[in-house]
PDB file of C-alpha atoms in Angstrom:
ATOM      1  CA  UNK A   1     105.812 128.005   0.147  1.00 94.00           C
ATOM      2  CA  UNK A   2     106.349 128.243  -3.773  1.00 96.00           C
ATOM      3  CA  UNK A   3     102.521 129.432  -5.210  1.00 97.00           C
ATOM      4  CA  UNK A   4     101.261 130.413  -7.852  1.00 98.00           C
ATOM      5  CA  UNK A   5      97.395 132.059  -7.900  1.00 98.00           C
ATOM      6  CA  UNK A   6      95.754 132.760 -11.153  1.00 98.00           C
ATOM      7  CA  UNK A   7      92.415 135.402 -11.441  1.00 98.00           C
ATOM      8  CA  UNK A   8      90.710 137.128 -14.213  1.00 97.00           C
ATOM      9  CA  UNK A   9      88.852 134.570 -16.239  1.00 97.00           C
ATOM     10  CA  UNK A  10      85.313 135.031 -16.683  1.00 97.00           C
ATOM     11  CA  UNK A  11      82.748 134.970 -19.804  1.00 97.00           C
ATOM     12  CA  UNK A  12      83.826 136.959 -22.151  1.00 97.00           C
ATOM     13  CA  UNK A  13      82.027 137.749 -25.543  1.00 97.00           C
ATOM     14  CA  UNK A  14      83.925 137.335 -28.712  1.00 97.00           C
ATOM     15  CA  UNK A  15      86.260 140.266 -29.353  1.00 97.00           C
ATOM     16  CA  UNK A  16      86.591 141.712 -26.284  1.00 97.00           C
ATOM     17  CA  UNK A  17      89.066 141.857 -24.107  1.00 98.00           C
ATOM     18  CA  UNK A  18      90.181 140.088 -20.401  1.00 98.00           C
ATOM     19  CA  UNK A  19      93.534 140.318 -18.168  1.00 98.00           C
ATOM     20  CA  UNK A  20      94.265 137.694 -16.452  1.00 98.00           C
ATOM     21  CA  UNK A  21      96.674 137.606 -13.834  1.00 98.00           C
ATOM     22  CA  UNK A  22      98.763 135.286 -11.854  1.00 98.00           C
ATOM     23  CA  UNK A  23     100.046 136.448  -8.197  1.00 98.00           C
ATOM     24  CA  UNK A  24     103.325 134.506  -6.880  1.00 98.00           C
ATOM     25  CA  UNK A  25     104.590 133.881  -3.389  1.00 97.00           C
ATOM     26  CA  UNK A  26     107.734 131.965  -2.206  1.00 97.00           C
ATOM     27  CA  UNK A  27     110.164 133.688  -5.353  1.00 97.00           C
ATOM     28  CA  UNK A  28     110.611 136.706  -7.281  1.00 96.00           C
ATOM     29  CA  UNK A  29     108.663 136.995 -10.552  1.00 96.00           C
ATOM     30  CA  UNK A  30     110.912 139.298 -12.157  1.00 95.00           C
ATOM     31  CA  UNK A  31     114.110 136.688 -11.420  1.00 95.00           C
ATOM     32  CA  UNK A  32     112.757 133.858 -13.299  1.00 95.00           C
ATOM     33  CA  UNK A  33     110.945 132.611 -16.580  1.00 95.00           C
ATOM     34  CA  UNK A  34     107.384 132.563 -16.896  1.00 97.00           C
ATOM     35  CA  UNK A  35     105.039 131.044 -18.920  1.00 97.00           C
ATOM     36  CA  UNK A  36     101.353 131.023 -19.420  1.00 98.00           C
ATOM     37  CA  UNK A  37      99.561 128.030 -20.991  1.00 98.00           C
ATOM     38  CA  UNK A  38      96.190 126.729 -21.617  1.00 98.00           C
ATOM     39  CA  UNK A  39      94.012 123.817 -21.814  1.00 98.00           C
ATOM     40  CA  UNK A  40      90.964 124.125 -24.427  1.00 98.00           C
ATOM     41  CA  UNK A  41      87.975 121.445 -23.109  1.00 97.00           C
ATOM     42  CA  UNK A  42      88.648 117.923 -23.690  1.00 96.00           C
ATOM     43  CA  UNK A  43      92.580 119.133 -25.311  1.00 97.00           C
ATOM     44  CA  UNK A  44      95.699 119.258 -24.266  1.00 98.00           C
ATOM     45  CA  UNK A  45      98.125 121.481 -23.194  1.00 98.00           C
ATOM     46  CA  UNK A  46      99.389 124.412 -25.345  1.00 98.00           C
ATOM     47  CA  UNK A  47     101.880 126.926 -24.924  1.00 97.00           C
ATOM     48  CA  UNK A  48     100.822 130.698 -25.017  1.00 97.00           C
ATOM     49  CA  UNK A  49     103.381 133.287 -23.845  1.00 96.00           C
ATOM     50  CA  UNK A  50     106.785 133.080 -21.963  1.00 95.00           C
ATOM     51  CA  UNK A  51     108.141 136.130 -20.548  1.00 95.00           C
ATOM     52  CA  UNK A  52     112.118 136.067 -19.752  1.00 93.00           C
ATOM     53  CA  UNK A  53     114.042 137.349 -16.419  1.00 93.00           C
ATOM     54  CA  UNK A  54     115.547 140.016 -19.098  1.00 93.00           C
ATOM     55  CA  UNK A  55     112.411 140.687 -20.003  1.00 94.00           C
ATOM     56  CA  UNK A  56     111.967 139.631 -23.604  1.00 93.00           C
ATOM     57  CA  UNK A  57     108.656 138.251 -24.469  1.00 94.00           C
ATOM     58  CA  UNK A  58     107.689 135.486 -26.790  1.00 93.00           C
ATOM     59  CA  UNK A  59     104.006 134.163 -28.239  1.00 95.00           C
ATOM     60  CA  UNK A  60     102.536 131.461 -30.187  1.00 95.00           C
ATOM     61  CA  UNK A  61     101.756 132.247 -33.569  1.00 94.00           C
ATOM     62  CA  UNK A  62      97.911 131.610 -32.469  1.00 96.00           C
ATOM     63  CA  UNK A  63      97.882 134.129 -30.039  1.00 97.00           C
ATOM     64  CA  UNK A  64     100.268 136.819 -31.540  1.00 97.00           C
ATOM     65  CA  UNK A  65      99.526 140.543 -32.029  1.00 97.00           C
ATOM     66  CA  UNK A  66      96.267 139.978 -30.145  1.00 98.00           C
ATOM     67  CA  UNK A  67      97.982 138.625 -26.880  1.00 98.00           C
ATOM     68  CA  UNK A  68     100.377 140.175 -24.544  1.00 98.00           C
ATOM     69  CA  UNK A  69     102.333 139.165 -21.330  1.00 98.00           C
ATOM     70  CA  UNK A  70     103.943 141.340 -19.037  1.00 98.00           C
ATOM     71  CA  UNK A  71     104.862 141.408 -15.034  1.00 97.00           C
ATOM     72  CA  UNK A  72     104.491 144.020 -12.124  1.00 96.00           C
ATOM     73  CA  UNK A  73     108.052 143.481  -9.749  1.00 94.00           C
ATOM     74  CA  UNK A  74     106.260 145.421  -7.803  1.00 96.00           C
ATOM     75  CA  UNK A  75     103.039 143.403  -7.014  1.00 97.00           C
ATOM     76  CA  UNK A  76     105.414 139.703  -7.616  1.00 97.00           C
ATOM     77  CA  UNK A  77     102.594 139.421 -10.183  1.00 98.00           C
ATOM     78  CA  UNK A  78     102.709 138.291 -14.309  1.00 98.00           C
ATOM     79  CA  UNK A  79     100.072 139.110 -16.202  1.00 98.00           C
ATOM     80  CA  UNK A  80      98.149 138.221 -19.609  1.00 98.00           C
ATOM     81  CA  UNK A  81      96.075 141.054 -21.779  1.00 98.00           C
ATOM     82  CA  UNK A  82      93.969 139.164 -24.214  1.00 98.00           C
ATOM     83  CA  UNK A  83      93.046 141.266 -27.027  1.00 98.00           C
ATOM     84  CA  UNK A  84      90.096 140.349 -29.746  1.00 98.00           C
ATOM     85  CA  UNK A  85      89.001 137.089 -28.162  1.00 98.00           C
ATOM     86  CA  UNK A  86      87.743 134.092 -30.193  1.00 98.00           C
ATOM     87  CA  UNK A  87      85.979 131.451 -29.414  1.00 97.00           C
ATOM     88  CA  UNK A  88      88.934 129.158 -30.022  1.00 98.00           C
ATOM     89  CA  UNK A  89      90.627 130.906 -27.160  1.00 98.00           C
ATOM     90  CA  UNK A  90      88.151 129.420 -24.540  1.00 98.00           C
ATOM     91  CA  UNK A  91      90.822 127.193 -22.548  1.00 98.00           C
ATOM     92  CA  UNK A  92      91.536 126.737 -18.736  1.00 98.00           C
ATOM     93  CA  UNK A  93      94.611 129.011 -18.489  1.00 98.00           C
ATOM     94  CA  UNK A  94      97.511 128.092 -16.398  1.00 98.00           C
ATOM     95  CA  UNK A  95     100.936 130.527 -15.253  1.00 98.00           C
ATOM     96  CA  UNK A  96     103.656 128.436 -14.265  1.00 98.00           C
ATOM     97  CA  UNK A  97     107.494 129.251 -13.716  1.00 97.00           C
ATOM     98  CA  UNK A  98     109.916 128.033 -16.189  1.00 95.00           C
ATOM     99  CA  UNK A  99     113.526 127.130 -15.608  1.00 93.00           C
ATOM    100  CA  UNK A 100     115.676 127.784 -18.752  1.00 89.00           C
ATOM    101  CA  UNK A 101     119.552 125.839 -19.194  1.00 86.00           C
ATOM    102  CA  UNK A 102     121.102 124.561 -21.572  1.00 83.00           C
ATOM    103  CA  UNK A 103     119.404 124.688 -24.423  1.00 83.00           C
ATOM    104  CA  UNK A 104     116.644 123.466 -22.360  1.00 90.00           C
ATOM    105  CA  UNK A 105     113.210 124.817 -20.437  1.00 94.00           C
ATOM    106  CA  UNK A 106     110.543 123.313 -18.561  1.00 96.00           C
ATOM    107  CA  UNK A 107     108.123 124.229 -16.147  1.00 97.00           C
ATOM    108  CA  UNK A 108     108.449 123.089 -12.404  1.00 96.00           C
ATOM    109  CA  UNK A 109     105.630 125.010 -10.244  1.00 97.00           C
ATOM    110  CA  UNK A 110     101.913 125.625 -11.757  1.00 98.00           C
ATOM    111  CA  UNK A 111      98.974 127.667 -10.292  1.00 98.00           C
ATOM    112  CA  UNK A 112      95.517 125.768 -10.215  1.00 98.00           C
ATOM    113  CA  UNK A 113      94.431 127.800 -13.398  1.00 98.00           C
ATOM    114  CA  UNK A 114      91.667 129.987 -14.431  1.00 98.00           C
ATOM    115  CA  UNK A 115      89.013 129.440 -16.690  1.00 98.00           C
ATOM    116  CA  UNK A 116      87.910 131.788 -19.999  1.00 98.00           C
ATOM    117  CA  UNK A 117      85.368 131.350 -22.072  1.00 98.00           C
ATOM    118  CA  UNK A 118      84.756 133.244 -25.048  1.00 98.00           C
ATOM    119  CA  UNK A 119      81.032 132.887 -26.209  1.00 96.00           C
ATOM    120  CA  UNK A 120      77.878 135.379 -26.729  1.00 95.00           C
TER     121      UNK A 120
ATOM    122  CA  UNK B   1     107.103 123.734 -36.520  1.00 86.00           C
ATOM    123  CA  UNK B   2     108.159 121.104 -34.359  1.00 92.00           C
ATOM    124  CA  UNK B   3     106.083 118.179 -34.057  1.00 95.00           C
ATOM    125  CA  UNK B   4     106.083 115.787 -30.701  1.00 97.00           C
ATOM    126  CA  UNK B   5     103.632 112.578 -31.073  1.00 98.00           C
ATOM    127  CA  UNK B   6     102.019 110.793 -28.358  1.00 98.00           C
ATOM    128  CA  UNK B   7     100.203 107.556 -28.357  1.00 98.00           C
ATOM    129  CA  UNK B   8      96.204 108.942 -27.143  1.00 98.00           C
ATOM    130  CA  UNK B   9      96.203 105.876 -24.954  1.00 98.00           C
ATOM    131  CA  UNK B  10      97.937 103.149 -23.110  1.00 98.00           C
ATOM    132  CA  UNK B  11      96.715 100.634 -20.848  1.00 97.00           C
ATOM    133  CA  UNK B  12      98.449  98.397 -17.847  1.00 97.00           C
ATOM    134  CA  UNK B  13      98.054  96.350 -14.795  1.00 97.00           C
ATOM    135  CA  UNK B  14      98.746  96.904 -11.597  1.00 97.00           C
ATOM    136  CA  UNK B  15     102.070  96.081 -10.612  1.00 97.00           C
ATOM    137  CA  UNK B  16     103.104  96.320 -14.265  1.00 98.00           C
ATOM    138  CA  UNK B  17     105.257  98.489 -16.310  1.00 98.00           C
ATOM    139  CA  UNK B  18     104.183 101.166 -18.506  1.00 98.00           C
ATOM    140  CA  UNK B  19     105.850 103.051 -21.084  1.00 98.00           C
ATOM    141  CA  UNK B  20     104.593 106.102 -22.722  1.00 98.00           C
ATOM    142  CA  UNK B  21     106.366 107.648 -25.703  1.00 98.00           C
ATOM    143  CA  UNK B  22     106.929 110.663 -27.183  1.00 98.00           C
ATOM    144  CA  UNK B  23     108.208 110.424 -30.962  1.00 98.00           C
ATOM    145  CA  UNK B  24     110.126 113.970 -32.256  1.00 97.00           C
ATOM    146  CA  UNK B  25     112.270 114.185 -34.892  1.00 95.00           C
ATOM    147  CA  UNK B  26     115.858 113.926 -33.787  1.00 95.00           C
ATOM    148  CA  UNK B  27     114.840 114.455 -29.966  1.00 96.00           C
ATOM    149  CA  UNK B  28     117.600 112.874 -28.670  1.00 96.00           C
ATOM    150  CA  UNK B  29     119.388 116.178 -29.677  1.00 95.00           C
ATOM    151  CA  UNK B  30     116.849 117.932 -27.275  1.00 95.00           C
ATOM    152  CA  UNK B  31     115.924 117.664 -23.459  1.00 96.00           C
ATOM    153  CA  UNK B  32     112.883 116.172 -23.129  1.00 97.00           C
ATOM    154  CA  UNK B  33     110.307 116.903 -19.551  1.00 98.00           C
ATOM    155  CA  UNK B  34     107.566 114.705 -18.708  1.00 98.00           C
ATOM    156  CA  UNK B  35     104.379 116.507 -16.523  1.00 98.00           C
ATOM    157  CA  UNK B  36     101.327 114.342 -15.080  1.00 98.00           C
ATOM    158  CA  UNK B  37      97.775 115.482 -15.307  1.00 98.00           C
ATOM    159  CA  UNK B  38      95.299 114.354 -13.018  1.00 98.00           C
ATOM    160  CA  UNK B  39      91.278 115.154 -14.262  1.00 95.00           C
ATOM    161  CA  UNK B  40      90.692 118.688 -12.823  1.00 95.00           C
ATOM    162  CA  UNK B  41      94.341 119.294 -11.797  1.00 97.00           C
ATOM    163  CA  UNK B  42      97.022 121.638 -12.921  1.00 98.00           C
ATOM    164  CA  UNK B  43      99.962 119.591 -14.327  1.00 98.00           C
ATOM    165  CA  UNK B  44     102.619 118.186 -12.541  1.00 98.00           C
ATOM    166  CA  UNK B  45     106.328 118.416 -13.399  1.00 98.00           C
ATOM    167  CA  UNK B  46     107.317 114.600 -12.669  1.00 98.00           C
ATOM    168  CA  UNK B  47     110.479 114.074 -14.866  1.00 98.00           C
ATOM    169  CA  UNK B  48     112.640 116.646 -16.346  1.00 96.00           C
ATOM    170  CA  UNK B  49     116.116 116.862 -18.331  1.00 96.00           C
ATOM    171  CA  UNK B  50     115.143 113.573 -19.858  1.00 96.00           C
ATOM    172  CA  UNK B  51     115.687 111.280 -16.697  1.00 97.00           C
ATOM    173  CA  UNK B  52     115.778 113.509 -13.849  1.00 96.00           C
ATOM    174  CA  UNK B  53     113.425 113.749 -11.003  1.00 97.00           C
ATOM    175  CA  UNK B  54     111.854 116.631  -9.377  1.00 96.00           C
ATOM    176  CA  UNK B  55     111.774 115.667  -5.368  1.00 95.00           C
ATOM    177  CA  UNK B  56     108.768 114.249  -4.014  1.00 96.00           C
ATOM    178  CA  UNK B  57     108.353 112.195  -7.525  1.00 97.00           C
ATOM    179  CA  UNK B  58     108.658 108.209  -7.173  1.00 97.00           C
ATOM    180  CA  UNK B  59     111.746 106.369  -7.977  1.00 97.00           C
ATOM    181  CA  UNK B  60     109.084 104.738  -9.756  1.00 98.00           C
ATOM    182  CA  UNK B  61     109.408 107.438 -12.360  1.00 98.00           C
ATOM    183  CA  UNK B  62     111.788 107.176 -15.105  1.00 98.00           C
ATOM    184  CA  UNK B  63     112.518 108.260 -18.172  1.00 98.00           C
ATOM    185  CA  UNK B  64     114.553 107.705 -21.631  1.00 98.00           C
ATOM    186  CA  UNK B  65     115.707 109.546 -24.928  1.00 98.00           C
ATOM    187  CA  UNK B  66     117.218 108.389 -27.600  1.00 97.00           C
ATOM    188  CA  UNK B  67     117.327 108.801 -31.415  1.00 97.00           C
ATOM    189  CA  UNK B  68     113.738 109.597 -32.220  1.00 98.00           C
ATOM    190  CA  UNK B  69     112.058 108.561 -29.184  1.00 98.00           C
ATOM    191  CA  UNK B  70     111.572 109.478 -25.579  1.00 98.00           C
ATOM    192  CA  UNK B  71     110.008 107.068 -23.387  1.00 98.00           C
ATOM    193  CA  UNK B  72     108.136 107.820 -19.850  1.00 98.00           C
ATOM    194  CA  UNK B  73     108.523 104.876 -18.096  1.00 98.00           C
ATOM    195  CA  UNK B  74     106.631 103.971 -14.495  1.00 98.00           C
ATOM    196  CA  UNK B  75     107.303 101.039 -12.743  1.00 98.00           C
ATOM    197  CA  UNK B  76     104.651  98.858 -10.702  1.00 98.00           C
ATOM    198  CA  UNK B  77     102.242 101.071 -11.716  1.00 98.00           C
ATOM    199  CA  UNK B  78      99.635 101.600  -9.006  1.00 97.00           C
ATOM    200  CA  UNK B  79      96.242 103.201  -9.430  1.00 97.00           C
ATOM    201  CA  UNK B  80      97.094 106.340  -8.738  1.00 97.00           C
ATOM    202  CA  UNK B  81      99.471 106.602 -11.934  1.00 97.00           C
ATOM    203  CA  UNK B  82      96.031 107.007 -13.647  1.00 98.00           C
ATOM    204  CA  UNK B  83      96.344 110.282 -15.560  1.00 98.00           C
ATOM    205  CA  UNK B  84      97.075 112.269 -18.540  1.00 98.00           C
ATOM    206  CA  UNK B  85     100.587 112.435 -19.584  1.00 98.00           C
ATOM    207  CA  UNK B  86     102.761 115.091 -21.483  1.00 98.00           C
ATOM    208  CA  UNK B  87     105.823 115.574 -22.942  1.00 98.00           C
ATOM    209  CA  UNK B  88     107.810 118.761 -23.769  1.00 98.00           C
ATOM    210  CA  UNK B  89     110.672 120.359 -25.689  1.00 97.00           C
ATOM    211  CA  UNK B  90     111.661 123.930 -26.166  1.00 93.00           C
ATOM    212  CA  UNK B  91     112.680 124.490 -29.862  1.00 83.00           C
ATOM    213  CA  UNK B  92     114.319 127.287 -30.599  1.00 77.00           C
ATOM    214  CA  UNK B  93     112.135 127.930 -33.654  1.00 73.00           C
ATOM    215  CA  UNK B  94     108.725 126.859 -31.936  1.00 64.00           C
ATOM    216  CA  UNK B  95     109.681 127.393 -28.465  1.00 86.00           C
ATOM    217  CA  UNK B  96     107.900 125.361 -26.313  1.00 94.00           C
ATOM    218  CA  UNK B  97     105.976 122.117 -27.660  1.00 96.00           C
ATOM    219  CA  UNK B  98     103.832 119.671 -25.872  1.00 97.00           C
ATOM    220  CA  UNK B  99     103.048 116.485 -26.957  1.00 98.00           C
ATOM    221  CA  UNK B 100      99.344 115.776 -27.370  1.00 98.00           C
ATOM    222  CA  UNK B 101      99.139 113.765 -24.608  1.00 98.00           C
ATOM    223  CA  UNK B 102      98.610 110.270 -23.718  1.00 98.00           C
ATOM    224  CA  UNK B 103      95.747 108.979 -21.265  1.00 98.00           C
ATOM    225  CA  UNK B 104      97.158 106.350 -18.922  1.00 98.00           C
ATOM    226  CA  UNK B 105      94.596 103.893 -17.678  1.00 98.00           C
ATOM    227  CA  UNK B 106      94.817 101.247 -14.555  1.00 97.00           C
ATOM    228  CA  UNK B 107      93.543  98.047 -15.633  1.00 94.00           C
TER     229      UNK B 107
END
């Protein structure tokens, strides 16, 4: 079965740092896009990180320089290192694997998501 | 950036149609993907490509993309439709862009 098991969230005061992490079963990590997104109370969805096959690594401009996404083949595991939290980046965070084609990517399997909250 | 709007709300009957759009500029140039949120749920992936459906999602599920509009359209809508709806695009200047969602309610 195609999973996907997010851990790592916690309180977290502001400017510190957390890794979350997001363990997959069913498919190979390292063979396909993946993306981490989050979900701020009450908001919607927004895009953080994507992380190619190839291995290039993208951010949104909220997030960049202080956030960084990265994958163990090994462990079939993608991670995110959040740097210098803010309260802004208090969000449920979901990993999901992205499918990327012509000129085209979405995201077709989701964990359940893990919670952060950045607060003192 | 790009921009993708969503109306925050739309309500409909039972047995009813309802159509939920997503307004971009120029998005019939792009593919546009559709994912339903249930309260407390990770989202789902229910229409992709602009009109293409993952397996397992109703026939009930459609969707539309034209000019500056994509529409999400679900037929005979039954009460467990009732959920948060998103639409997406990957730019390649933003990368990817959700809509701000749109909160489907069951009359």
């Amino acid at each position: 079965e195609v999973q996907l098991v997010e851990t790592g969230g916690g309180l977290i005061q502001p400017g510190g740092s957390l890794r979350l992490s997001c363990a997959a079963s069913g498919f190979t990590v390292s063979s396909n896009y993946m993306s981490w997104v989050r979900q701020a109370p009450g908001k919607g969805l927004e895009w953080v990180s994507v992380i190619y096959s190839g291995g290039s690594t993208y951010y949104a401009d909220s997030v960049k320089g202080r956030f960084t996404i990265s994958r163990d083949n090994s462990k079939n595991t993608l991670y995110l290192q959040m740097n210098s939290l803010r309260a802004e980046d208090t969000a449920v965070y979901y990993c999901a694997r992205g499918v990327l084609f012509a000129r085209a990517y979405y995201m077709d399997v989701w964990g359940k998501g893990t919670t952060v909250t950045v607060s003192s | 950036s790009y921009v993708l709007t969503q109306p925050p709300s739309v309500s409909v009957a039972p047995g009813k149609t309802a159509r939920i759009t997503c307004g971009g500029n120029n998005i019939g140039s792009k593919s546009v993907h559709w994912y339903q949120q249930k309260p407390g749920q990770a989202p789902v992936l229910v229409i992709y490509y602009d009109s293409d459906r993952p397996s397992g999602i109703p026939e009930r599920f459609s969707g539309s993309n034209s000019g500056n509009t994509a529409t999400l359209t679900i037929s005979r809508v039954e009460a467990g439709d009732e959920a948060d709806y998103y639409c997406q695009v990957w730019d390649s200047s933003s990368d990817v862009v959700f809509g701000g969602g749109t909160k489907l309610t069951v009359l």
